[in-house]
């Protein structure tokens, strides 16, 4: 009986093999789930494949620790997300790979962004790539960027660095420190030390901008700068806390500007060497396509504008270049070295050098050294004030028109009419419609000033004051009124003289249908002359028909000339022998003794 060979039991071996296969399957599933979880937050995650780009050249064995022409691809929803290539990949440490000669391509619906650097790293676990050494970014939208080190986070689809950068896009060139580039949003943020140069056209001065940070939206062709913003273009300088610029499609020309927070714009000096300045809380401007000049601008909040000798203040201001119009709203005020204009609304036309003010217009003109600069009809030694519903000024014609219940005054003298026209070129003042002029006289008696001044008022339909001749010509229904007398005529010519900082009434000549009333006496004549200093009124008639009738006494006087002494209440007349004598019109009242005894002092 032969021996039976012992049987080898291999069931445990098969069990072990099966167990190993199960474990490998579990590990494969885990790796697959890890790979599928890689991608961008909030979006489908990218699938990453790693392989040498070209086949391994014949004759070379497989490379374990080093790969040539390595490539890493990421896809999202079946579409390419990024491609990372390197000439060599060495030093695998876990999931980290050290790259040399790196080129990263980021794909999206609008095109690609190309990034290259001398070396880099890729961490599949962190889903992040790092490039360093002369890193460049080239975008399909014209963006070109240079920096020392750069990171790409596929999870957020963002490129960022803390190094200094330089960049250009269209006509913009700049530099700064740090970068956050949201690729899918085409949005760039530079957080520190921003310097930007905008070259709009050849031969034109570039625009230089500095700020604390910058946010650029490439899709909108706009940039936002904040923190100590300074914009310089030639001799023009703009300061603000916030500045937004919108460019044309080529990003070479600024089309819109918005500035906020302590806005200060200093303009280039004018022909007189004085620089202009604008201060406001905010400023918005639109620029023309030709030459880049401001087509429309609007400022608001504590607006203050200075240009040459002019300064304006208002709550809001708007400039329309095509209409040559600067609108000032919100308690506007325009100031010069001598003048102040205030109204509810003020419109300026810079090219035509015109001004229009509406609603409770008030102006004040300070004394002027030159006689040609004073307001006709008023003294140059005291301030002159005007008030009206509207004002129109033409600086070229040197003419101002106050309309609507216009009124002017200086010291104790005033003038009011429906319209007052100041013609500086001809040195004349014109007034029409319900004209009334008031003169405050300070007569002297025995060398001492009278206690009570006398007010003389003249009313008429029109007035023309010739400043050179110093004569005011009143026409149509002219009436002179004093506390003690009234004089009417068809026309009156009033001569003024300079006295103590104002134009005082000196002499008045009345013509045509002259009539005078003084208490119970009245007189008529062809002409009359009033002398303010002595308060004398002279009636004249070449035919000897000048007449005075005293109704209190029934006396009638008729001569070629009759002289009223308004202060003494008497008339100087000629006697038959050719002499002259004073006739009292109203007897002086007898002195009545007081009942009470005089107090002793």
XYZ file of C-alpha atoms in Angstrom:
601
model
C 0.000 0.000 0.000
C 1.436 3.157 -1.190
C 1.553 6.294 0.882
C -0.800 9.108 -0.046
C 0.941 12.442 -0.755
C 0.047 15.095 1.711
C -2.514 17.685 0.349
C -1.635 21.369 0.470
C -4.531 23.577 1.669
C -4.554 26.948 -0.291
C -7.879 28.311 1.001
C -6.222 30.626 3.513
C -4.041 32.004 0.712
C -7.087 32.734 -1.461
C -8.738 34.437 1.500
C -5.721 36.642 2.047
C -5.616 37.563 -1.646
C -9.306 38.410 -1.660
C -8.858 40.550 1.443
C -6.041 42.471 -0.227
C -8.205 43.106 -3.300
C -11.027 44.438 -1.102
C -8.633 46.733 0.747
C -7.210 48.031 -2.554
C -10.731 48.651 -3.835
C -11.590 50.641 -0.693
C -8.407 52.697 -1.026
C -9.156 53.317 -4.705
C -12.659 54.502 -3.836
C -11.243 56.804 -1.157
C -8.688 58.274 -3.575
C -11.398 58.705 -6.186
C -13.658 60.525 -3.720
C -10.738 62.753 -2.716
C -10.029 63.620 -6.325
C -13.677 64.346 -7.038
C -13.860 66.663 -3.997
C -11.079 68.879 -5.404
C -12.331 72.082 -7.030
C -13.899 75.431 -6.473
C -16.214 76.259 -3.557
C -19.786 76.743 -4.512
C -19.154 75.277 -7.977
C -18.630 71.773 -9.360
C -15.167 70.655 -8.306
C -12.395 70.080 -10.803
C -11.135 66.657 -11.747
C -7.337 66.489 -11.706
C -5.236 64.182 -13.862
C -1.463 64.040 -13.661
C 0.706 62.574 -16.419
C 3.862 63.317 -18.352
C 2.840 65.403 -21.286
C 4.717 63.562 -24.072
C 5.455 59.804 -24.103
C 8.661 58.651 -22.415
C 11.389 58.690 -25.076
C 12.489 55.188 -26.172
C 15.475 53.840 -24.382
C 14.684 55.568 -21.118
C 13.212 53.685 -18.257
C 10.364 54.957 -16.051
C 11.257 57.858 -13.791
C 10.457 57.406 -10.104
C 11.615 60.662 -8.390
C 11.855 62.971 -11.366
C 9.659 63.684 -14.390
C 10.298 65.713 -17.513
C 7.629 67.800 -19.243
C 5.088 67.168 -16.500
C 1.463 68.255 -16.887
C -1.436 68.588 -14.423
C -4.972 69.179 -15.751
C -8.119 70.225 -13.926
C -11.585 69.998 -15.374
C -14.960 71.163 -14.153
C -18.209 69.766 -15.517
C -16.311 68.326 -18.426
C -14.731 71.668 -19.308
C -11.043 72.541 -18.811
C -10.462 74.460 -15.583
C -6.672 74.819 -15.594
C -3.536 73.261 -17.016
C -0.230 73.288 -15.127
C 2.881 72.348 -17.073
C 6.496 72.126 -15.959
C 9.724 71.165 -17.672
C 10.639 68.993 -14.675
C 8.937 67.778 -11.506
C 11.063 66.598 -8.607
C 10.989 65.893 -4.901
C 7.518 64.429 -4.361
C 6.726 64.995 -0.707
C 3.278 63.616 -0.114
C 1.088 65.491 -2.555
C 3.548 68.371 -3.029
C 5.525 68.615 -6.224
C 8.483 70.850 -6.909
C 8.242 72.312 -10.401
C 10.759 73.930 -12.705
C 9.935 75.992 -15.783
C 6.269 76.381 -14.796
C 3.409 77.490 -17.044
C -0.168 77.715 -15.722
C -3.173 78.204 -17.989
C -6.528 79.095 -16.392
C -9.599 78.510 -18.541
C -13.058 80.060 -18.306
C -15.883 81.108 -20.589
C -14.220 84.430 -21.514
C -10.856 82.979 -22.535
C -7.633 82.064 -20.791
C -5.150 83.590 -18.367
C -1.528 82.576 -18.959
C 0.872 82.513 -15.974
C 4.532 81.540 -16.097
C 7.453 81.444 -13.658
C 10.888 79.906 -13.257
C 9.806 77.514 -10.537
C 6.855 76.521 -8.440
C 4.987 74.027 -6.318
C 1.641 72.277 -6.538
C -0.190 70.884 -3.526
C -3.084 68.650 -4.552
C -4.346 68.455 -0.950
C -4.553 72.247 -0.577
C -5.510 72.582 -4.245
C -3.024 75.410 -4.607
C -0.158 76.233 -6.961
C 2.750 78.520 -6.264
C 4.928 80.168 -8.914
C 8.035 82.206 -8.222
C 10.881 83.853 -10.076
C 9.983 86.438 -12.745
C 6.322 85.531 -12.673
C 4.218 86.947 -15.528
C 0.478 87.017 -16.141
C -0.999 87.589 -19.587
C -4.792 87.802 -19.940
C -6.933 87.715 -23.029
C -8.431 91.065 -21.937
C -5.083 92.825 -22.395
C -3.848 92.481 -18.822
C -0.105 92.058 -18.384
C 1.358 91.647 -14.883
C 4.797 91.026 -13.356
C 5.715 89.961 -9.824
C 8.183 87.847 -7.838
C 5.914 85.212 -6.253
C 2.343 84.265 -6.996
C -0.258 81.751 -5.742
C -3.222 80.214 -7.535
C -6.077 78.830 -5.441
C -8.267 76.636 -7.634
C -10.846 76.340 -4.875
C -11.555 80.075 -5.048
C -10.356 80.566 -8.624
C -8.119 83.354 -7.336
C -4.560 84.529 -7.979
C -2.850 86.373 -5.136
C 0.515 87.593 -3.875
C 1.961 89.875 -1.208
C 4.923 90.940 -3.357
C 5.334 94.123 -5.341
C 3.724 94.006 -8.754
C 3.762 95.972 -12.003
C 0.953 95.763 -14.529
C -0.444 97.270 -17.698
C -3.770 97.085 -19.483
C -4.697 99.315 -22.434
C -3.357 102.790 -21.734
C -2.901 102.069 -18.016
C 0.382 101.207 -16.374
C 0.841 100.811 -12.660
C 2.503 99.245 -9.690
C 1.678 98.394 -6.122
C 2.184 95.915 -3.321
C 0.032 92.820 -3.139
C -2.575 91.380 -5.489
C -5.920 89.566 -5.342
C -7.151 88.577 -8.802
C -10.565 86.890 -9.001
C -10.189 85.237 -12.385
C -13.807 84.365 -13.115
C -14.973 87.857 -12.067
C -12.093 89.577 -13.879
C -11.571 91.695 -10.772
C -8.197 92.879 -9.477
C -7.435 94.316 -6.045
C -4.084 95.861 -5.123
C -4.153 96.576 -1.368
C -1.165 98.871 -0.877
C 1.124 101.538 -2.401
C -0.721 101.988 -5.688
C 0.820 104.115 -8.444
C -1.033 104.374 -11.736
C -0.233 106.135 -15.020
C -2.899 106.744 -17.678
C -1.703 107.740 -21.158
C -4.686 108.870 -23.182
C -3.060 110.074 -26.401
C 0.306 110.980 -27.835
C 1.484 114.436 -26.897
C -1.030 114.783 -24.075
C 0.269 114.886 -20.487
C -0.185 111.546 -18.694
C -2.452 111.231 -15.693
C -0.639 110.083 -12.537
C -2.585 108.544 -9.665
C -1.471 107.383 -6.222
C -3.636 105.786 -3.553
C -3.696 103.328 -0.686
C -5.420 100.597 -2.686
C -7.046 99.837 -6.034
C -9.960 97.690 -7.185
C -10.241 97.183 -10.959
C -13.250 95.601 -12.692
C -11.958 94.605 -16.119
C -15.427 93.728 -17.399
C -16.725 97.222 -16.564
C -13.484 98.981 -17.594
C -13.468 100.758 -14.239
C -11.137 101.206 -11.297
C -11.847 102.335 -7.728
C -9.092 103.916 -5.618
C -9.333 104.697 -1.913
C -7.177 106.022 0.929
C -5.407 109.340 0.254
C -6.100 109.410 -3.472
C -4.128 111.931 -5.539
C -4.657 112.424 -9.270
C -2.296 114.672 -11.227
C -2.703 115.692 -14.846
C -0.304 118.413 -15.915
C -0.828 121.231 -13.444
C -4.277 119.942 -12.403
C -4.422 117.986 -9.126
C -7.326 116.133 -7.499
C -7.389 114.871 -3.902
C -10.128 112.699 -2.389
C -10.741 109.722 -0.127
C -12.487 107.734 -2.877
C -12.089 107.907 -6.651
C -13.758 105.860 -9.378
C -12.648 106.083 -13.011
C -14.471 104.537 -15.968
C -12.558 104.018 -19.224
C -13.491 103.405 -22.838
C -13.265 99.906 -24.354
C -9.571 100.361 -25.192
C -8.940 101.547 -21.602
C -7.061 104.583 -22.860
C -9.487 107.424 -22.219
C -11.323 108.309 -19.008
C -15.037 108.699 -19.741
C -16.437 109.191 -16.208
C -15.049 110.213 -12.826
C -16.589 109.995 -9.367
C -14.871 111.289 -6.232
C -16.081 111.332 -2.627
C -14.782 112.538 0.715
C -12.920 115.847 1.143
C -12.626 116.450 -2.588
C -10.075 119.124 -3.518
C -9.362 119.870 -7.181
C -6.609 122.379 -7.953
C -6.679 123.678 -11.524
C -3.793 124.992 -13.611
C -3.051 128.722 -13.248
C -4.962 130.989 -15.611
C -3.488 133.818 -17.687
C -3.298 136.020 -14.585
C -1.169 133.392 -12.817
C -3.839 132.451 -10.267
C -4.771 128.781 -9.851
C -8.375 127.622 -9.598
C -9.628 125.342 -6.849
C -12.755 123.288 -6.175
C -13.687 121.897 -2.755
C -16.732 119.702 -2.134
C -17.905 116.512 -0.469
C -18.371 114.758 -3.823
C -17.648 115.281 -7.505
C -18.896 113.456 -10.605
C -17.702 114.262 -14.133
C -18.191 113.051 -17.683
C -15.451 113.668 -20.258
C -15.801 114.385 -23.966
C -14.373 112.062 -26.592
C -12.306 114.830 -28.197
C -9.442 116.122 -26.108
C -10.718 114.612 -22.867
C -12.224 117.908 -21.689
C -14.929 117.882 -19.035
C -18.330 117.711 -20.769
C -20.432 117.631 -17.607
C -19.607 117.819 -13.907
C -21.625 117.913 -10.716
C -20.385 118.682 -7.195
C -22.390 118.534 -3.977
C -21.880 119.214 -0.301
C -20.162 122.415 0.864
C -19.069 123.393 -2.647
C -16.437 126.116 -2.906
C -14.943 127.089 -6.258
C -12.196 129.648 -6.865
C -11.130 130.835 -10.297
C -8.938 133.907 -10.633
C -10.594 136.761 -8.724
C -13.871 134.843 -8.332
C -14.994 132.527 -5.540
C -18.355 130.779 -5.277
C -20.003 128.906 -2.414
C -23.099 126.674 -2.639
C -24.503 123.343 -1.536
C -24.460 121.994 -5.099
C -22.977 122.943 -8.461
C -23.370 121.572 -11.998
C -21.316 122.373 -15.100
C -22.538 121.780 -18.682
C -19.796 122.465 -21.218
C -21.973 122.435 -24.359
C -24.249 125.042 -22.815
C -21.358 126.996 -21.261
C -23.273 126.871 -17.995
C -22.284 126.546 -14.332
C -25.312 126.219 -12.062
C -24.980 127.055 -8.365
C -27.785 125.851 -6.112
C -28.420 125.849 -2.375
C -27.813 129.353 -0.931
C -25.203 130.223 -3.576
C -22.800 133.115 -3.104
C -20.301 134.578 -5.591
C -17.433 136.671 -4.235
C -14.768 138.895 -5.757
C -12.239 141.157 -4.101
C -14.922 143.902 -3.865
C -18.290 142.295 -4.603
C -20.581 139.760 -2.970
C -23.601 138.313 -4.819
C -26.144 136.108 -3.029
C -29.396 134.632 -4.389
C -31.547 131.517 -4.396
C -30.072 130.455 -7.777
C -26.990 131.651 -9.642
C -25.975 130.640 -13.183
C -22.527 131.436 -14.563
C -21.487 131.266 -18.226
C -17.655 131.217 -18.103
C -16.927 131.564 -21.828
C -19.364 134.426 -22.343
C -18.474 135.862 -18.915
C -22.101 136.262 -17.898
C -23.933 135.807 -14.609
C -27.632 135.384 -13.877
C -29.042 135.387 -10.344
C -32.640 134.771 -9.362
C -34.675 134.939 -6.167
C -33.968 137.469 -3.387
C -30.811 138.770 -5.037
C -28.538 140.740 -2.718
C -25.200 142.293 -3.669
C -22.640 144.366 -1.799
C -19.760 146.286 -3.400
C -16.943 147.464 -1.170
C -15.211 150.837 -1.670
C -12.893 151.039 -4.680
C -9.718 153.072 -4.992
C -10.172 153.712 -8.727
C -13.051 155.997 -9.693
C -13.778 153.871 -12.786
C -14.549 150.879 -10.533
C -17.166 152.578 -8.382
C -20.893 152.146 -9.006
C -22.196 155.119 -11.033
C -24.306 157.371 -8.877
C -22.638 156.299 -5.643
C -19.498 157.202 -3.765
C -16.392 155.043 -3.988
C -15.574 155.617 -0.321
C -18.419 153.535 1.165
C -20.022 150.171 0.474
C -22.959 150.043 -1.956
C -25.768 147.470 -1.606
C -28.367 146.245 -4.112
C -31.450 144.083 -3.774
C -33.788 142.724 -6.487
C -35.673 139.658 -7.659
C -33.200 139.046 -10.516
C -29.744 140.134 -11.671
C -28.043 139.796 -15.039
C -24.338 140.646 -15.442
C -22.370 140.864 -18.705
C -18.696 141.293 -17.880
C -17.658 141.826 -21.508
C -20.081 144.723 -21.854
C -19.370 145.738 -18.234
C -23.089 145.937 -17.565
C -25.395 144.784 -14.741
C -29.210 144.764 -14.718
C -31.218 144.517 -11.474
C -34.907 143.823 -12.165
C -38.000 143.291 -10.061
C -38.419 145.767 -7.180
C -34.775 146.764 -7.448
C -33.257 148.808 -4.654
C -29.825 150.301 -4.021
C -28.524 152.133 -0.980
C -25.373 153.656 0.466
C -25.155 155.253 3.872
C -28.265 157.484 4.084
C -29.019 157.587 0.349
C -31.093 155.070 -1.600
C -32.641 154.391 -4.996
C -35.473 152.068 -5.936
C -37.164 151.224 -9.258
C -38.576 148.312 -11.190
C -35.254 148.062 -13.024
C -31.810 149.502 -12.347
C -29.078 149.206 -14.994
C -25.408 149.789 -14.157
C -23.365 150.646 -17.277
C -19.751 150.818 -16.204
C -18.456 151.356 -19.739
C -20.386 154.623 -20.139
C -20.266 155.377 -16.401
C -24.052 155.683 -16.238
C -26.929 154.396 -14.114
C -30.394 153.909 -15.643
C -33.558 153.391 -13.601
C -37.068 152.873 -14.956
C -40.503 152.249 -13.458
C -41.615 153.863 -10.174
C -38.272 155.523 -9.605
C -37.649 156.934 -6.130
C -34.381 158.410 -4.901
C -33.816 159.449 -1.298
C -31.067 161.797 -0.113
C -30.247 162.432 3.528
C -29.022 165.977 3.990
C -27.078 167.222 7.000
C -27.524 170.991 6.900
C -25.256 173.175 8.988
C -26.269 176.135 11.047
C -23.779 178.622 12.484
C -20.966 176.222 11.693
C -22.476 173.412 13.721
C -24.159 170.296 12.347
C -27.924 170.224 12.576
C -29.357 167.831 15.090
C -31.945 166.385 12.748
C -30.976 165.531 9.134
C -33.411 166.235 6.331
C -34.555 163.565 3.881
C -35.302 164.642 0.314
C -37.120 162.195 -1.976
C -37.455 162.440 -5.763
C -39.899 160.282 -7.698
C -40.147 159.916 -11.474
C -40.812 157.421 -14.231
C -37.172 157.256 -15.321
C -33.690 158.280 -14.255
C -30.336 158.511 -16.019
C -27.309 159.328 -13.889
C -24.182 160.517 -15.693
C -21.313 159.768 -13.330
C -18.793 161.843 -15.285
C -20.940 164.965 -15.127
C -22.248 164.079 -11.672
C -25.839 164.780 -12.768
C -28.988 162.686 -12.252
C -31.672 163.373 -14.861
C -35.238 162.572 -13.722
C -37.954 162.547 -16.346
C -41.777 162.351 -16.504
C -44.016 163.187 -13.542
C -41.078 164.259 -11.404
C -41.806 165.106 -7.775
C -39.437 166.285 -5.037
C -40.645 165.892 -1.481
C -39.161 167.344 1.687
C -40.648 167.485 5.182
C -41.376 171.190 4.662
C -42.030 171.467 0.895
C -43.044 169.729 -2.301
C -41.776 170.501 -5.823
C -43.184 169.048 -9.059
C -42.020 169.454 -12.661
C -41.782 167.716 -16.007
C -38.055 167.148 -15.533
C -35.391 167.626 -12.891
C -31.595 167.517 -13.092
C -29.944 166.839 -9.734
C -26.256 167.554 -9.209
C -24.473 165.493 -6.544
C -21.256 166.104 -4.669
C -18.919 163.822 -2.738
C -19.142 164.198 1.015
C -18.009 161.933 3.859
C -18.129 158.709 1.862
C -21.424 159.280 0.033
C -22.950 161.282 -2.809
C -24.976 164.120 -1.316
C -27.528 166.292 -3.074
C -26.031 169.646 -4.087
C -28.394 171.376 -6.512
C -31.583 170.581 -8.458
C -32.792 172.309 -11.608
C -36.467 171.779 -12.476
C -37.962 172.437 -15.915
C -41.508 172.614 -17.237
C -44.725 173.164 -15.303
C -42.905 173.819 -12.054
C -45.020 173.980 -8.908
C -44.001 174.265 -5.264
C -45.986 173.943 -2.055
C -44.765 175.071 1.357
C -47.273 174.977 4.168
C -50.151 177.321 3.214
C -48.066 178.859 0.426
C -47.681 177.595 -3.078
C -45.846 178.846 -6.125
C -45.502 178.240 -9.863
C -42.935 179.001 -12.513
C -41.349 177.882 -15.718
C -38.132 176.791 -13.977
C -36.828 176.326 -10.463
C -33.526 175.782 -8.733
C -33.057 174.103 -5.365
C -29.833 174.659 -3.408
C -29.466 171.983 -0.787
C -26.763 173.620 1.324
C -28.823 176.716 2.140
C -32.206 175.054 1.691
C -33.057 177.700 -0.904
C -35.638 177.252 -3.693
C -35.669 179.796 -6.539
C -38.665 180.047 -8.881
C -37.832 181.503 -12.324
C -39.852 182.737 -15.264
C -38.386 184.888 -18.056
C -41.776 186.555 -18.595
C -42.065 187.526 -14.940
C -44.789 185.008 -14.239
C -43.121 183.303 -11.301
C -45.771 183.473 -8.611
C -46.139 182.708 -4.919
C -49.508 182.742 -3.125
C -49.718 182.736 0.671
C -53.210 181.599 1.559
C -52.682 182.368 5.241
C -52.283 186.081 4.544
C -53.898 186.305 1.107
C -50.693 187.810 -0.274
C -49.632 187.113 -3.886
C -46.118 187.709 -5.200
C -45.259 187.633 -8.896
C -41.763 188.303 -10.265
C -39.124 186.955 -12.667
C -37.443 185.262 -9.691
C -38.818 184.406 -6.291
C -36.449 182.899 -3.717
C -37.809 180.633 -0.992
C -35.829 180.385 2.236
C -37.251 177.035 3.331
C -35.422 177.102 6.638
C -36.575 180.666 7.487
C -40.055 180.357 5.937
C -39.700 183.573 3.917
C -39.495 184.766 0.318
C -36.935 187.139 -1.175
C -38.547 189.441 -3.737
C -37.601 192.493 -5.772
C -38.876 195.948 -4.811
C -40.082 198.512 -7.231
C -36.813 200.450 -6.974
C -34.812 197.396 -7.977
C -33.892 196.375 -4.486
C -34.658 193.136 -2.704
C -36.508 192.444 0.498
C -37.481 189.371 2.536
C -41.172 188.792 3.124
C -42.186 186.401 5.871
C -44.917 184.087 4.701
C -46.078 183.041 8.154
C -45.684 185.358 11.141
C -43.569 183.965 13.884
C -45.550 182.839 16.929
C -45.202 185.059 20.012
C -43.270 183.578 22.869
C -45.623 182.418 25.648
C -44.399 182.771 29.201
C -44.459 179.415 31.012
C -46.776 179.021 33.971
C -44.317 176.978 35.994
C -41.181 178.754 37.198
C -37.936 177.751 35.584
C -36.008 175.253 37.664
C -32.772 176.445 39.155
C -29.623 174.476 38.583
